[in-house]
Short mmCIF file of C-alpha atoms in Angstrom, two decimals:
data_model
loop_
_atom_site.label_atom_id
_atom_site.label_comp_id
_atom_site.label_asym_id
_atom_site.label_seq_id
_atom_site.Cartn_x
_atom_site.Cartn_y
_atom_site.Cartn_z
CA UNK A 1021 -223.56 -67.03 2.03
CA UNK A 1022 -223.95 -67.50 5.82
CA UNK A 1023 -224.23 -63.95 7.22
CA UNK A 1024 -221.18 -62.79 9.72
CA UNK A 1025 -223.84 -62.87 12.97
CA UNK A 1026 -224.12 -66.83 11.77
CA UNK A 1027 -220.80 -68.08 10.79
CA UNK A 1028 -219.74 -65.86 14.82
CA UNK A 1029 -222.23 -68.17 16.38
CA UNK A 1030 -220.60 -71.75 14.67
CA UNK A 1031 -216.68 -70.41 15.27
CA UNK A 1032 -216.81 -67.97 18.25
CA UNK A 1033 -213.37 -66.40 18.98
CA UNK A 1034 -212.21 -67.39 15.50
CA UNK A 1035 -214.13 -65.40 13.01
CA UNK A 1036 -213.99 -62.42 15.45
CA UNK A 1037 -210.37 -62.42 14.64
CA UNK A 1038 -210.22 -63.16 11.08
CA UNK A 1039 -213.07 -60.72 9.95
CA UNK A 1040 -211.35 -58.19 12.22
CA UNK A 1041 -207.91 -59.08 10.56
CA UNK A 1042 -209.39 -59.62 6.73
CA UNK A 1043 -210.69 -55.96 7.24
CA UNK A 1044 -207.52 -54.48 8.10
CA UNK A 1045 -205.48 -56.16 5.48
CA UNK A 1046 -207.47 -54.34 3.50
CA UNK A 1047 -207.21 -50.73 4.58
CA UNK A 1048 -203.56 -51.21 5.37
CA UNK A 1049 -202.41 -53.14 2.55
CA UNK A 1050 -204.89 -53.48 -0.77
CA UNK A 1051 -205.09 -56.16 -2.95
CA UNK A 1052 -201.36 -57.63 -2.18
CA UNK A 1053 -203.00 -58.11 1.75
CA UNK A 1054 -205.99 -59.74 0.49
CA UNK A 1055 -205.08 -61.97 -2.55
CA UNK A 1056 -201.25 -62.48 -2.66
CA UNK A 1057 -197.91 -60.91 -0.50
CA UNK A 1058 -195.72 -58.07 -2.34
CA UNK A 1059 -193.51 -60.31 -4.65
CA UNK A 1060 -190.43 -59.54 -3.13
CA UNK A 1061 -191.14 -61.92 -0.04
CA UNK A 1062 -191.07 -65.17 -1.46
CA UNK A 1063 -187.26 -64.53 -2.58
CA UNK A 1064 -186.04 -62.88 0.54
CA UNK A 1065 -183.46 -64.92 2.76
CA UNK A 1066 -183.87 -62.96 6.00
CA UNK A 1067 -186.05 -62.94 9.16
CA UNK A 1068 -189.16 -61.12 8.52
CA UNK A 1069 -189.21 -57.81 10.88
CA UNK A 1070 -192.41 -56.37 12.95
CA UNK A 1071 -194.14 -55.29 9.65
CA UNK A 1072 -193.20 -58.01 7.59
CA UNK A 1073 -194.56 -60.65 10.14
CA UNK A 1074 -197.45 -58.63 10.54
CA UNK A 1075 -197.70 -58.00 6.60
CA UNK A 1076 -198.45 -61.94 6.68
CA UNK A 1077 -200.83 -62.85 9.35
CA UNK A 1078 -202.84 -60.26 7.71
CA UNK A 1079 -202.89 -62.24 3.97
CA UNK A 1080 -203.31 -65.54 6.20
CA UNK A 1081 -206.31 -64.11 7.82
CA UNK A 1082 -207.61 -63.10 5.35
CA UNK A 1083 -207.33 -66.64 4.15
CA UNK A 1084 -208.40 -68.49 6.76
CA UNK A 1085 -211.53 -65.73 7.13
CA UNK A 1086 -212.12 -67.69 2.95
CA UNK A 1087 -211.85 -71.10 4.60
CA UNK A 1088 -214.61 -70.26 7.02
CA UNK A 1089 -217.16 -68.57 4.83
CA UNK A 1090 -218.31 -72.39 4.30
CA UNK A 1091 -219.25 -71.24 0.57
CA UNK A 1092 -217.11 -74.33 -2.19
CA UNK A 1093 -215.49 -71.05 -4.03
CA UNK A 1094 -214.77 -68.96 -1.27
CA UNK A 1095 -212.86 -72.10 0.25
CA UNK A 1096 -211.41 -73.09 -2.26
CA UNK A 1097 -209.93 -69.67 -3.14
CA UNK A 1098 -208.88 -69.27 0.63
CA UNK A 1099 -206.80 -72.75 0.53
CA UNK A 1100 -205.06 -72.38 -3.26
CA UNK A 1101 -203.98 -68.65 -1.60
CA UNK A 1102 -202.13 -70.42 0.51
CA UNK A 1103 -200.78 -72.84 -1.06
CA UNK A 1104 -200.02 -70.90 -3.93
CA UNK A 1105 -197.75 -68.73 -1.51
CA UNK A 1106 -196.00 -71.35 0.35
CA UNK A 1107 -195.03 -73.16 -2.75
CA UNK A 1108 -194.35 -69.90 -5.18
CA UNK A 1109 -191.02 -70.62 -7.70
CA UNK A 1110 -187.74 -69.62 -5.98
CA UNK A 1111 -189.46 -69.18 -2.95
CA UNK A 1112 -186.36 -69.15 -0.46
CA UNK A 1113 -186.25 -71.96 2.65
CA UNK A 1114 -186.59 -69.08 5.58
CA UNK A 1115 -189.34 -67.67 3.25
CA UNK A 1116 -191.41 -71.42 3.60
CA UNK A 1117 -190.49 -71.78 7.13
CA UNK A 1118 -191.52 -68.34 8.52
CA UNK A 1119 -194.84 -68.08 6.58
CA UNK A 1120 -195.45 -72.33 7.49
CA UNK A 1121 -195.24 -70.53 11.27
CA UNK A 1122 -197.96 -68.17 10.63
CA UNK A 1123 -200.20 -70.27 9.22
CA UNK A 1124 -199.27 -73.14 11.16
CA UNK A 1125 -200.42 -70.93 14.42
CA UNK A 1126 -203.91 -70.11 12.27
CA UNK A 1127 -204.69 -73.48 10.98
CA UNK A 1128 -204.47 -74.99 14.48
CA UNK A 1129 -207.81 -73.57 15.69
CA UNK A 1130 -209.10 -75.32 12.88
CA UNK A 1131 -208.71 -78.19 13.26
CA UNK A 1132 -211.28 -78.03 16.43
CA UNK A 1133 -214.11 -76.59 14.68
CA UNK A 1134 -217.43 -79.63 14.19
CA UNK A 1135 -217.27 -78.15 10.62
CA UNK A 1136 -216.00 -80.98 8.34
CA UNK A 1137 -215.17 -79.07 4.82
CA UNK A 1138 -212.99 -76.63 7.12
CA UNK A 1139 -210.78 -78.93 8.65
CA UNK A 1140 -210.39 -81.13 5.45
CA UNK A 1141 -208.59 -77.78 3.65
CA UNK A 1142 -206.98 -77.14 6.29
CA UNK A 1143 -205.28 -80.51 7.09
CA UNK A 1144 -204.41 -80.03 3.10
CA UNK A 1145 -202.43 -76.99 3.53
CA UNK A 1146 -200.93 -78.45 6.63
CA UNK A 1147 -199.03 -81.27 3.35
CA UNK A 1148 -197.42 -78.06 2.82
CA UNK A 1149 -196.18 -76.46 5.94
CA UNK A 1150 -192.39 -76.16 6.64
CA UNK A 1151 -192.13 -75.58 10.54
CA UNK A 1152 -192.27 -77.80 13.68
CA UNK A 1153 -195.19 -75.67 14.37
CA UNK A 1154 -197.38 -77.48 11.62
CA UNK A 1155 -197.05 -80.71 14.71
CA UNK A 1156 -199.84 -79.47 16.55
CA UNK A 1157 -202.63 -79.06 13.30
CA UNK A 1158 -200.94 -82.07 12.29
CA UNK A 1159 -201.62 -84.52 15.34
CA UNK A 1160 -205.07 -82.60 15.91
CA UNK A 1161 -205.82 -83.85 11.77
CA UNK A 1162 -204.39 -87.70 12.97
CA UNK A 1163 -206.70 -88.00 15.50
CA UNK A 1164 -209.74 -86.55 13.73
CA UNK A 1165 -212.99 -88.90 13.68
CA UNK A 1166 -213.22 -88.33 9.77
CA UNK A 1167 -211.06 -90.37 7.57
CA UNK A 1168 -210.08 -88.11 5.50
CA UNK A 1169 -208.73 -86.19 7.23
CA UNK A 1170 -206.80 -88.42 8.95
CA UNK A 1171 -205.14 -89.02 5.87
CA UNK A 1172 -203.94 -86.40 4.55
CA UNK A 1173 -202.41 -85.69 8.21
CA UNK A 1174 -200.88 -88.68 7.80
CA UNK A 1175 -199.22 -87.77 4.40
CA UNK A 1176 -198.68 -83.91 6.17
CA UNK A 1177 -197.17 -86.06 8.80
CA UNK A 1178 -194.68 -87.79 6.30
CA UNK A 1179 -193.84 -84.57 5.24
CA UNK A 1180 -193.11 -82.65 7.87
CA UNK A 1181 -190.41 -85.59 9.40
CA UNK A 1182 -189.12 -85.99 5.61
CA UNK A 1183 -188.04 -82.03 5.85
CA UNK A 1184 -185.77 -82.36 8.48
CA UNK A 1185 -186.87 -78.99 10.72
CA UNK A 1186 -187.69 -81.01 13.78
CA UNK A 1187 -185.68 -81.55 16.77
CA UNK A 1188 -184.94 -84.63 18.26
CA UNK A 1189 -187.22 -83.99 20.64
CA UNK A 1190 -190.18 -83.18 18.47
CA UNK A 1191 -189.46 -85.81 16.23
CA UNK A 1192 -189.54 -88.74 18.71
CA UNK A 1193 -192.72 -87.63 19.63
CA UNK A 1194 -194.06 -87.52 16.59
CA UNK A 1195 -192.98 -90.60 15.90
CA UNK A 1196 -194.39 -92.18 19.09
CA UNK A 1197 -197.89 -90.74 18.48
CA UNK A 1198 -197.39 -92.15 15.15
CA UNK A 1199 -197.30 -95.44 16.53
CA UNK A 1200 -199.80 -95.10 18.88
CA UNK A 1201 -202.50 -94.26 16.53
CA UNK A 1202 -201.41 -96.80 13.64
CA UNK A 1203 -202.18 -99.80 16.28
CA UNK A 1204 -206.35 -98.79 16.26
CA UNK A 1205 -206.43 -97.21 12.54
CA UNK A 1206 -209.70 -98.39 11.61
CA UNK A 1207 -208.95 -97.42 7.62
CA UNK A 1208 -207.13 -99.96 5.94
CA UNK A 1209 -206.63 -96.58 3.73
CA UNK A 1210 -205.49 -93.92 6.19
CA UNK A 1211 -202.36 -96.99 7.01
CA UNK A 1212 -200.21 -96.26 3.79
CA UNK A 1213 -199.26 -92.84 4.45
CA UNK A 1214 -199.12 -93.64 8.28
CA UNK A 1215 -196.70 -96.46 7.80
CA UNK A 1216 -194.81 -94.74 4.71
CA UNK A 1217 -194.51 -91.91 7.44
CA UNK A 1218 -192.70 -94.16 9.80
CA UNK A 1219 -190.88 -96.74 6.94
CA UNK A 1220 -189.38 -93.48 5.75
CA UNK A 1221 -187.59 -92.71 9.11
CA UNK A 1222 -185.58 -96.43 8.18
CA UNK A 1223 -185.99 -97.68 11.53
CA UNK A 1224 -186.68 -100.78 10.52
CA UNK A 1225 -186.64 -101.68 14.81
CA UNK A 1226 -189.77 -99.40 15.10
CA UNK A 1227 -191.51 -100.00 11.81
CA UNK A 1228 -191.31 -104.38 12.48
CA UNK A 1229 -192.49 -102.61 16.09
CA UNK A 1230 -195.40 -101.10 14.41
CA UNK A 1231 -196.46 -104.61 11.80
CA UNK A 1232 -196.45 -107.03 15.09
CA UNK A 1233 -198.77 -104.52 16.79
CA UNK A 1234 -200.73 -104.35 13.34
CA UNK A 1235 -201.19 -108.09 13.42
CA UNK A 1236 -204.04 -107.86 16.26
CA UNK A 1237 -205.99 -105.61 14.75
CA UNK A 1238 -206.70 -107.76 11.93
CA UNK A 1239 -207.53 -110.87 14.02
CA UNK A 1240 -211.00 -111.32 13.02
CA UNK A 1241 -211.53 -108.83 10.56
CA UNK A 1242 -211.36 -111.07 7.38
CA UNK A 1243 -212.41 -108.90 4.77
CA UNK A 1244 -209.63 -105.93 5.58
CA UNK A 1245 -206.39 -105.59 3.12
CA UNK A 1246 -203.50 -106.09 4.41
CA UNK A 1247 -201.93 -104.13 1.47
CA UNK A 1248 -200.10 -101.64 3.19
CA UNK A 1249 -198.81 -104.03 5.68
CA UNK A 1250 -197.36 -106.19 3.34
CA UNK A 1251 -195.87 -102.93 1.10
CA UNK A 1252 -194.15 -102.17 4.31
CA UNK A 1253 -192.96 -105.79 5.07
CA UNK A 1254 -191.53 -105.57 1.68
CA UNK A 1255 -189.57 -102.58 2.28
CA UNK A 1256 -188.07 -103.80 5.41
CA UNK A 1257 -187.22 -107.37 4.21
CA UNK A 1258 -185.22 -105.86 1.08
CA UNK A 1259 -183.10 -103.73 3.44
CA UNK A 1260 -182.45 -106.32 5.79
CA UNK A 1261 -181.55 -108.90 3.40
CA UNK A 1262 -179.78 -106.43 1.05
CA UNK A 1263 -177.33 -105.10 3.55
CA UNK A 1264 -173.90 -107.16 3.80
CA UNK A 1265 -173.92 -107.50 7.97
CA UNK A 1266 -177.14 -107.84 9.09
CA UNK A 1267 -178.08 -107.73 12.27
CA UNK A 1268 -179.34 -111.25 13.96
CA UNK A 1269 -181.93 -109.10 16.36
CA UNK A 1270 -184.09 -107.66 13.22
CA UNK A 1271 -183.59 -110.50 10.82
CA UNK A 1272 -185.17 -112.52 14.50
CA UNK A 1273 -188.27 -109.75 13.87
CA UNK A 1274 -188.59 -109.97 10.39
CA UNK A 1275 -188.78 -113.61 10.27
CA UNK A 1276 -191.58 -112.79 13.85
CA UNK A 1277 -193.25 -110.73 12.39
CA UNK A 1278 -194.16 -112.99 8.73
CA UNK A 1279 -194.90 -115.83 10.41
CA UNK A 1280 -197.37 -114.36 12.75
CA UNK A 1281 -198.84 -112.47 9.07
CA UNK A 1282 -198.99 -115.95 7.47
CA UNK A 1283 -200.34 -117.41 9.81
CA UNK A 1284 -203.41 -115.19 10.20
CA UNK A 1285 -204.40 -114.54 6.48
CA UNK A 1286 -203.71 -118.37 5.96
CA UNK A 1287 -206.22 -119.29 8.24
CA UNK A 1288 -208.41 -116.57 7.13
CA UNK A 1289 -208.37 -117.65 3.83
CA UNK A 1290 -208.53 -121.84 5.25
CA UNK A 1291 -211.47 -120.66 7.06
CA UNK A 1292 -213.42 -119.37 3.59
CA UNK A 1293 -213.90 -115.68 5.46
CA UNK A 1294 -212.27 -113.98 2.35
CA UNK A 1295 -214.64 -113.21 -0.78
CA UNK A 1296 -212.57 -114.12 -4.19
CA UNK A 1297 -212.43 -110.59 -5.03
CA UNK A 1298 -211.04 -109.58 -1.45
CA UNK A 1299 -208.16 -112.04 -1.10
CA UNK A 1300 -205.24 -110.30 -3.04
CA UNK A 1301 -203.60 -109.08 -0.24
CA UNK A 1302 -203.72 -112.07 1.81
CA UNK A 1303 -202.57 -114.49 -0.92
CA UNK A 1304 -199.39 -111.70 -1.30
CA UNK A 1305 -198.91 -111.02 2.32
CA UNK A 1306 -198.83 -115.23 2.53
CA UNK A 1307 -195.81 -115.42 -0.16
CA UNK A 1308 -193.96 -112.19 0.63
CA UNK A 1309 -194.02 -113.24 4.33
CA UNK A 1310 -192.62 -117.09 3.10
CA UNK A 1311 -189.78 -115.98 1.12
CA UNK A 1312 -188.61 -113.66 4.43
CA UNK A 1313 -188.73 -116.55 6.41
CA UNK A 1314 -186.95 -118.45 4.35
CA UNK A 1315 -184.38 -115.77 3.99
CA UNK A 1316 -184.14 -115.60 7.81
CA UNK A 1317 -183.43 -119.32 7.92
CA UNK A 1318 -180.69 -119.12 6.00
CA UNK A 1319 -179.34 -115.60 7.37
CA UNK A 1320 -179.32 -117.11 10.19
CA UNK A 1321 -177.61 -120.30 9.48
CA UNK A 1322 -180.87 -122.63 10.88
CA UNK A 1323 -180.34 -126.14 11.10
CA UNK A 1324 -182.27 -128.31 8.86
CA UNK A 1325 -184.31 -128.02 5.85
CA UNK A 1326 -187.01 -125.08 5.89
CA UNK A 1327 -190.45 -126.08 5.84
CA UNK A 1328 -191.76 -126.40 2.26
CA UNK A 1329 -192.75 -123.60 -0.11
CA UNK A 1330 -196.49 -122.69 0.20
CA UNK A 1331 -196.14 -121.75 -3.53
CA UNK A 1332 -197.86 -124.71 -5.05
CA UNK A 1333 -200.68 -125.48 -2.24
CA UNK A 1334 -201.65 -121.68 -2.27
CA UNK A 1335 -202.47 -122.36 -6.09
CA UNK A 1336 -204.09 -125.51 -5.74
CA UNK A 1337 -206.34 -123.34 -2.87
CA UNK A 1338 -204.99 -125.80 -0.28
CA UNK A 1339 -205.24 -122.67 2.11
CA UNK A 1340 -205.20 -125.32 5.22
CA UNK A 1341 -202.31 -127.09 3.59
CA UNK A 1342 -200.44 -123.29 4.05
CA UNK A 1343 -201.54 -123.07 7.29
CA UNK A 1344 -200.33 -126.07 8.21
CA UNK A 1345 -196.77 -124.66 7.12
CA UNK A 1346 -197.26 -121.91 8.53
CA UNK A 1347 -197.51 -123.75 11.98
CA UNK A 1348 -194.37 -125.64 11.54
CA UNK A 1349 -192.54 -122.24 10.89
CA UNK A 1350 -193.68 -121.76 14.25
CA UNK A 1351 -191.90 -124.69 15.19
CA UNK A 1352 -188.73 -123.57 13.89
CA UNK A 1353 -188.75 -120.51 15.27
CA UNK A 1354 -189.57 -121.53 18.86
CA UNK A 1355 -185.81 -123.37 17.78
CA UNK A 1356 -182.47 -122.22 18.28
CA UNK A 1357 -180.88 -119.71 16.70
CA UNK A 1358 -184.21 -117.77 16.83
CA UNK A 1359 -185.09 -119.38 20.50
CA UNK A 1360 -188.93 -117.45 20.27
CA UNK A 1361 -191.49 -118.54 22.86
CA UNK A 1362 -195.20 -119.73 21.54
CA UNK A 1363 -196.70 -115.86 23.02
CA UNK A 1364 -193.90 -114.15 20.65
CA UNK A 1365 -195.59 -115.61 17.86
CA UNK A 1366 -199.12 -115.75 18.73
CA UNK A 1367 -202.15 -114.02 16.48
CA UNK A 1368 -204.51 -113.45 19.32
CA UNK A 1369 -205.27 -110.25 19.90
#
């Protein structure tokens, strides 16, 4: 085990406070203060008094102390104790909210440490928090240099947005942060929970805007998967096309996003830049885009026949032909009732 002196040198003031709190918890509250809260806590729907809040704080500090030891068994114990306290069967909503507030306050500084193991375990706990104060450590996690931390932070943000405890201003700020970070997220597996967090808002204008922004990221990266974008685009497509009275502007944006993905993915395939074992998501997003474009053509009652379905050419591996069909769709979308300009449909960064 690392000495207290060594840990203090690494983590500074964080440890000084936590070790003192852990000692106090042992002296004042015994086993409950160290390992678990009293059994009366979870079912209590009332606002904590000062003594109860202090007791909760001492329990949380004892678990944070374990996270900071650097020992795997202690870290696991600290994380599991916090999660178990947050997910106690029958726990009152007020209890969970108050405990989440206390935990969020303690976890915030941990997201600034250099120790990756500490940050990973701290953000995992954040996925269970149900209080607006969790925004600070979660947003720090979304900006973390480690993709694993960002992945868990995106899941935590999705949970927090779904929980309904954020004010309108807090929710809008959180969504803006997600939108800004999603445009340049470098790891495609992190994109899925990011897009899930955005999509569960059912704000199709927002989601289509983010999907449009992601096209530029894929330029020059033919080996990167489109799966996260394809899955989200499919959800938006279903929502829009199953609406009895879809908004024409949403149909236009769906068509715009679809043709841009179709152009880029089909051209990457035509260039031979995608290995055979990595091309499934490219093919799938081309197919989905073609389906969405034909639906948009019908919904908007566009004049003339739509371009050929690319399925036959795609099955033949004629991706240059598919790219040509995407070009035909560009011309359709430049004409009424869509009326897009060339720049709107470009795939250039």
